[in-house]
Amino acid sequence: MAKKKKKFIKYNQTIRSIFGGEGFDEGITRVPLDNLIEMAMILGLKEERLTRKDLIRAFRRLWSNGDTADRALITEYLKSLDTTFASEERISNDEERQRKIEEILKTLPHMPAEEVAVKEYFGGVKLKKITPARVSRVLEKLRNAKKRSRLEEKFEGYFDEEGNFFFFHSFEIDLFGERFHKILQLSCTPFGETEMTDLDEASLQDRMQRCIEEAITERRRELDAFLRLAERPNPWLDRESVLEAVRQMPETTVPPFIPVPREKVRRLFLERFGVTDVEFRKESVRLFRWFEKAIFGQETWQVRYRLAMEVQKRWLWQRLWEGAKLPIEEDFEALRRKNEAQFDGELMALKEALAHEAEGLGIEEKMIEATIAEALIETVERHGILEIPYKTLKNINRHFARQIEGLKLRKQREELLARTIRDFKNLFPLAREMGRRLVFHVGPTNSGKTYAAMEQLKKADTGYYLAPLRLLALEGYENLVASGIPASLVTGEEQLVDDEAAHISSTIEMANFQVDVEVCVIDEVQMIDDPDRGWAWANAIIGIPAQTVIMTGSEDALEAVRELAEWLQEPLEVVRFERKAPLLLKDRPTSLKKLEPSTAIVAFSRRDVLALKEQLAGRYDVSVVYGNLSPEVRREEARRFREGESQILVATDAIAMGLNLPIKTILFARDSKFDGQSRRLLTPSEIRQIAGRAGRYGLHEEGYVGALSQPVLQTVTELIDEPPVAIHGPYRVMANFEHIDLIAKIIETESLSEILGFFVKHMRFDGPFVAANIENMAEIAKMVDLYRLDLKSKYHLACAPLSLGSAYLESVFHRYLIALERGEPIPFAVPEPGQVAQTSEMLFDAEEQVKEVSLYLWLSYRFPDHFVDTENALKAREVLNAFIERSLRKGIFARSCKRCGKPLPPNFSFGICQECYRGGRKIRRHYPRR
């Protein structure tokens, strides 16, 4: 594949030179019709019409198909015409380029031949890149190349690209009284590029001569030392083998890595180490031996297999010449243990998988082992390799599935019973009994819709506020308390319960469907369309037991709310709200050097946010908000901006939902975002939601929206007023534990991953609903199923806020699961992160630790007997949040070198530092590419 790619590159370069720098599709249009017809005949094209248009289309198709042979024929034919087919514009550019080079050369001393070479060098280069300095450097390179050529001719060698000079020299060898000569290749580095330019020819020759003499002296010293070693008694090599090896020594060999004759090495391993075969490779020798293995430790299931071990030639030659011990037996034994341990691990994993498949079916362990062993004995004996090939694995699974097919039929019939859970709305009987009234406050951001809903909530005797974020749930709670209304706060990791309170502020996933209230406010209802969390809004709209359900959201959610109200057969009142402060678009992009206070810049990644903060540092006090920050840090950063401690806010679209900030101007840094699957353009709804944060009513009479670049500003201008795309069903709904428990009883299993798989695969609902996307929950369920826990515990654990993909958090989670399985208390240690983060990675590590705290606190409310160290966890959150806050205020988040971990300079283009790069180059010089 690599060779084919190189050929394609070569053909493309040749074609561009023939077509005056343009590609095939453009250049083929300038080839005369006669030549096109002739080329079609050579290639055997069978076109119905030989018109110019049809031939061009045929050749473009042929070239794009990428067949190497076709491209080779086309390239060779066009080369044979001995002409170029450059466009008029290209010819004109070439003439202008020639004139510019001639003008520059008039100011520089040069030879006629050098002028030709310079013009050829700059062929195809843009005019603005042809400068006197570059022309002077090219002349210098040309002259240095001539110097090298003369030196190569005089000293009978050649230079490589790195300035090393290679040459040959004949050495006299005196070994065991026999004298003969060997020509060997040597190298030295006589001077660098700067010295090549600065020194005259006589000085260069003098340096070259000294360098060559030093290299010869050094090689003579190495040879003499080696010959003394070779004449000593050797347990591996006799006199004839030593003489043969030295006489056949390759020109490029450096003592003591002189190859030993192959036949001598083969006999040595076959006769003295029990090796059954020897294979010589370019850089190594491959040794083979046979071993025996009992599958599942049963002598009746014995197999014989062959192991291959690689021995590096350089190591082997050195050990042989030194007469040192060869640890072949020990290495084969270590390799055998490793190979058999890996095989046993695969064997046990397969056995456990089949046992899991047969769980609850009464299958004996011995039957599973016999099924596996019978298939593997034949495979291992046939191939001589101790492994479980994929094809054999599939055959074992297929054969075992047929064996237990009858037993599984019974379970499958029982699975069909779960399909009776169809009418999702009747799974919430309390809500169905209340005769609910639905109200939808619809309007843009900053229109007062949520404020009006909260005012009605305050007037009710009992009430519920369901927020999309923990931060907003906290704000709702504080709002109620500030108005003199006793309230409780319920989130996944924090519960402030007032036994006298009749109002609750909660995150939407924590909604309680067993407590009836007078009024419930469901905020940001357009989130029903979210692929991961939308189920929480659907469940709440359908099942929250409130006399009046007030939903707030944007225009695109109106059709969805109407559709659900009609399906629920509940009355719906739509109350429209208009934006209170006008929103004005800027007509030109805004420079980072001319930002006004109360400006928020919106990027769409943590990396972009921190990079912008770094650019703005020194000119402004900057607050930072992005999704990976804890709610406490986001809230503190928002407070600093709100109270004027910082003038500029740099944030992701995390500010689009709920943060009440005194933003006068919103500036978009980008017009695209990565949504977890692909990078895409922002939608009109997203642009409006973010832009709507500008011009907070009561603080700024007008809000302004702009961008940092013209293309982004154009996108925002074009999309912000586009009509919203209505959200339609089907809507995702999520099973609660009662549903999970019911399914578990029907299919008779305690495996949560199996239950969730059944829910997704089999559950069908009346109405506009589908099972929610529970990929994250299903992945956690696989982890949880590895431990002996009851089903309810598994369900709570699978709902935990665990960021999959974080190796750190996954390892913490496994540690928690082990402790839960053992019934042990789980402590929490308070970290000591230091003063400020020095790099972005250090900051990220602290953010990960805050997530660990959130996970611990979340689990402490489900498993209070085990997660007993909540006081330390809260202290840790306080310490880490303070560290992150200090870092965001004072730190400059340089990326760190991927090799040594040192901070990289600001805006550094590469992933490793200069020292590591230079070290890598030195290594490449010492060990040339093979």
Coordinates of C-alpha atoms in Angstrom, one line a residue, residues 142-373:
L142 CA 24.1 25.7 -5.2
R143 CA 27.6 26.7 -4.5
N144 CA 27.9 24.4 -1.5
A145 CA 26.5 21.6 -3.6
K146 CA 29.3 22.2 -6.2
K147 CA 31.9 22.3 -3.4
R148 CA 30.6 18.9 -2.1
S149 CA 30.7 17.5 -5.6
R150 CA 34.3 18.4 -6.0
L151 CA 35.2 17.1 -2.5
E152 CA 33.4 13.8 -3.3
E153 CA 35.3 13.4 -6.5
K154 CA 38.7 14.2 -4.9
F155 CA 38.2 12.0 -1.8
E156 CA 36.2 9.3 -3.6
G157 CA 33.1 9.2 -1.4
Y158 CA 29.8 10.9 -1.0
F159 CA 27.8 13.1 1.4
D160 CA 24.4 12.2 2.8
E161 CA 21.7 14.8 3.6
E162 CA 22.9 15.4 7.1
G163 CA 26.5 16.2 6.1
N164 CA 28.1 12.9 6.9
F165 CA 30.8 11.8 4.4
F166 CA 31.0 8.1 3.5
F167 CA 34.1 6.6 2.0
F168 CA 35.9 3.2 1.6
H169 CA 39.3 2.1 3.0
S170 CA 41.3 -1.1 2.8
F171 CA 42.5 -2.5 6.1
E172 CA 45.1 -5.2 6.5
I173 CA 43.9 -8.0 8.7
D174 CA 46.3 -10.3 10.6
L175 CA 44.3 -13.2 12.2
F176 CA 45.8 -16.4 13.4
G177 CA 49.0 -15.6 11.4
E178 CA 47.0 -15.2 8.1
R179 CA 47.2 -11.8 6.4
F180 CA 44.5 -10.4 4.0
H181 CA 42.8 -7.1 3.2
K182 CA 39.2 -6.0 3.8
I183 CA 37.6 -2.9 2.2
L184 CA 35.3 -1.3 4.8
Q185 CA 32.9 1.7 4.6
L186 CA 33.6 4.5 7.0
S187 CA 32.0 7.9 7.7
C188 CA 32.9 11.1 9.4
T189 CA 31.4 14.6 9.7
P190 CA 34.1 17.1 8.6
F191 CA 32.1 20.3 8.9
G192 CA 28.6 21.8 9.1
E193 CA 26.6 23.8 6.5
T194 CA 27.9 27.2 7.9
E195 CA 31.5 26.1 7.6
M196 CA 30.9 24.8 4.1
T197 CA 29.8 28.3 3.2
D198 CA 32.5 30.2 5.0
L199 CA 35.6 28.1 4.4
D200 CA 37.6 28.2 1.1
E201 CA 38.3 25.0 -0.8
A202 CA 41.8 24.5 0.5
S203 CA 40.5 24.7 4.1
L204 CA 37.7 22.4 3.4
Q205 CA 40.0 19.8 1.9
D206 CA 42.3 20.1 4.9
R207 CA 39.4 19.5 7.3
M208 CA 38.2 16.6 5.1
Q209 CA 41.6 15.0 5.1
R210 CA 41.9 15.2 8.9
C211 CA 38.4 13.9 9.4
I212 CA 39.1 10.9 7.1
E213 CA 42.4 10.1 8.8
E214 CA 40.7 10.2 12.3
A215 CA 37.9 7.9 11.1
I216 CA 40.5 5.4 9.7
T217 CA 42.5 5.5 12.9
E218 CA 39.4 4.9 15.0
R219 CA 38.3 2.0 12.8
R220 CA 41.9 0.5 13.0
R221 CA 41.7 0.7 16.8
E222 CA 38.3 -1.0 16.8
L223 CA 39.6 -3.7 14.4
D224 CA 42.7 -4.4 16.5
A225 CA 40.6 -4.7 19.6
F226 CA 38.2 -7.1 17.9
L227 CA 41.1 -9.2 16.4
R228 CA 42.5 -9.7 19.9
L229 CA 39.1 -10.8 21.0
A230 CA 38.6 -13.1 18.1
E231 CA 41.9 -15.0 18.7
R232 CA 41.0 -15.9 22.3
P233 CA 39.5 -19.4 22.9
N234 CA 35.8 -19.3 22.3
P235 CA 33.1 -21.9 23.4
W236 CA 30.9 -21.1 20.4
L237 CA 33.3 -20.5 17.5
D238 CA 36.3 -22.5 16.2
R239 CA 39.2 -21.1 14.2
E240 CA 37.7 -21.8 10.8
S241 CA 34.4 -20.1 11.7
V242 CA 36.2 -17.0 13.0
L243 CA 38.4 -16.8 9.8
E244 CA 35.4 -17.3 7.5
A245 CA 33.3 -14.7 9.4
V246 CA 36.1 -12.1 9.2
R247 CA 36.8 -12.8 5.5
Q248 CA 33.1 -12.4 4.7
M249 CA 32.6 -9.3 6.9
P250 CA 30.2 -6.9 5.0
E251 CA 31.7 -3.5 4.1
T252 CA 29.3 -1.6 6.5
T253 CA 29.9 -3.8 9.5
V254 CA 31.3 -2.2 12.7
P255 CA 33.1 -4.5 15.2
P256 CA 32.1 -6.4 17.3
F257 CA 28.8 -6.8 15.4
I258 CA 30.4 -9.0 12.6
P259 CA 28.0 -11.6 11.4
V260 CA 28.8 -15.3 12.1
P261 CA 28.3 -17.7 9.1
R262 CA 24.6 -18.9 8.9
E263 CA 25.4 -22.6 8.8
K264 CA 27.5 -22.3 12.0
V265 CA 24.7 -20.5 13.8
R266 CA 22.1 -23.0 12.6
R267 CA 24.2 -26.0 13.8
L268 CA 24.8 -24.3 17.1
F269 CA 21.1 -23.8 18.0
L270 CA 20.0 -27.2 16.6
E271 CA 22.6 -29.2 18.4
R272 CA 23.1 -27.3 21.7
F273 CA 19.7 -25.7 22.5
G274 CA 17.1 -28.2 21.4
V275 CA 15.8 -25.8 18.7
T276 CA 13.8 -27.6 16.0
D277 CA 14.2 -24.9 13.2
V278 CA 16.1 -21.7 12.6
E279 CA 14.9 -18.9 10.3
F280 CA 17.2 -15.9 9.4
R281 CA 15.5 -12.5 9.0
K282 CA 16.9 -9.1 8.1
E283 CA 17.6 -8.0 11.6
S284 CA 17.0 -11.1 13.7
V285 CA 17.2 -14.9 13.9
R286 CA 14.0 -16.7 14.6
L287 CA 14.2 -19.9 16.7
F288 CA 11.4 -22.6 17.0
R289 CA 10.7 -25.2 19.7
W290 CA 7.8 -27.5 20.5
F291 CA 6.0 -27.6 23.8
E292 CA 3.0 -29.5 25.4
K293 CA 0.0 -28.0 27.2
A294 CA -2.9 -29.6 29.1
I295 CA -6.2 -27.6 28.4
F296 CA -8.0 -26.8 31.7
G297 CA -5.2 -28.8 33.4
Q298 CA -6.7 -32.2 32.1
E299 CA -4.1 -34.6 30.8
T300 CA -6.7 -36.1 28.5
W301 CA -6.9 -32.8 26.7
Q302 CA -3.2 -32.5 25.9
V303 CA -2.0 -30.4 22.9
R304 CA 1.4 -29.9 21.2
Y305 CA 2.3 -26.5 19.9
R306 CA 5.3 -24.6 18.5
L307 CA 6.8 -21.4 19.9
A308 CA 8.9 -18.9 17.9
M309 CA 11.4 -16.6 19.6
E310 CA 13.2 -13.6 18.0
V311 CA 16.9 -13.0 18.8
Q312 CA 18.4 -9.7 17.5
K313 CA 21.4 -10.3 15.3
R314 CA 23.5 -7.5 16.8
W315 CA 23.0 -8.9 20.3
L316 CA 23.7 -12.4 19.1
W317 CA 26.9 -11.5 17.2
Q318 CA 28.3 -9.6 20.2
R319 CA 27.5 -12.5 22.6
L320 CA 29.1 -15.1 20.3
W321 CA 32.3 -13.1 19.8
E322 CA 32.6 -12.4 23.5
G323 CA 32.0 -16.1 24.2
A324 CA 29.3 -15.1 26.7
K325 CA 26.4 -17.3 27.9
L326 CA 23.4 -17.5 25.6
P327 CA 20.2 -17.6 27.8
I328 CA 18.1 -19.4 25.2
E329 CA 16.6 -21.9 27.6
E330 CA 15.6 -19.3 30.1
D331 CA 14.1 -17.0 27.4
F332 CA 12.1 -19.9 25.9
E333 CA 10.8 -20.8 29.3
A334 CA 9.8 -17.2 30.0
L335 CA 8.1 -17.0 26.6
R336 CA 6.3 -20.3 27.2
R337 CA 5.0 -19.1 30.6
K338 CA 3.8 -15.8 29.1
N339 CA 2.2 -17.5 26.1
E340 CA 0.4 -20.1 28.2
A341 CA -0.8 -17.5 30.7
Q342 CA -2.3 -15.5 27.9
F343 CA -3.9 -18.6 26.4
D344 CA -5.3 -19.6 29.9
G345 CA -6.7 -16.1 30.2
E346 CA -8.5 -16.3 26.9
L347 CA -9.6 -19.8 27.8
M348 CA -11.2 -18.6 31.1
A349 CA -12.8 -15.6 29.4
L350 CA -14.4 -17.9 26.8
K351 CA -15.5 -20.3 29.5
E352 CA -17.0 -17.4 31.5
A353 CA -18.7 -16.1 28.4
L354 CA -20.3 -19.4 27.7
A355 CA -21.2 -19.8 31.3
H356 CA -22.9 -16.4 31.3
E357 CA -24.7 -17.3 28.1
A358 CA -26.0 -20.4 29.8
E359 CA -26.7 -18.7 33.1
G360 CA -29.9 -20.0 34.7
L361 CA -30.1 -22.9 32.3
G362 CA -28.6 -25.6 34.6
I363 CA -25.5 -26.3 32.4
E364 CA -22.6 -28.0 34.2
E365 CA -19.1 -26.5 34.1
K366 CA -17.6 -29.8 32.8
M367 CA -19.9 -29.7 29.7
I368 CA -18.7 -26.1 28.9
E369 CA -15.0 -27.2 29.3
A370 CA -15.5 -30.2 27.0
T371 CA -17.2 -28.1 24.3
I372 CA -14.2 -25.8 24.3
A373 CA -11.5 -28.5 24.5

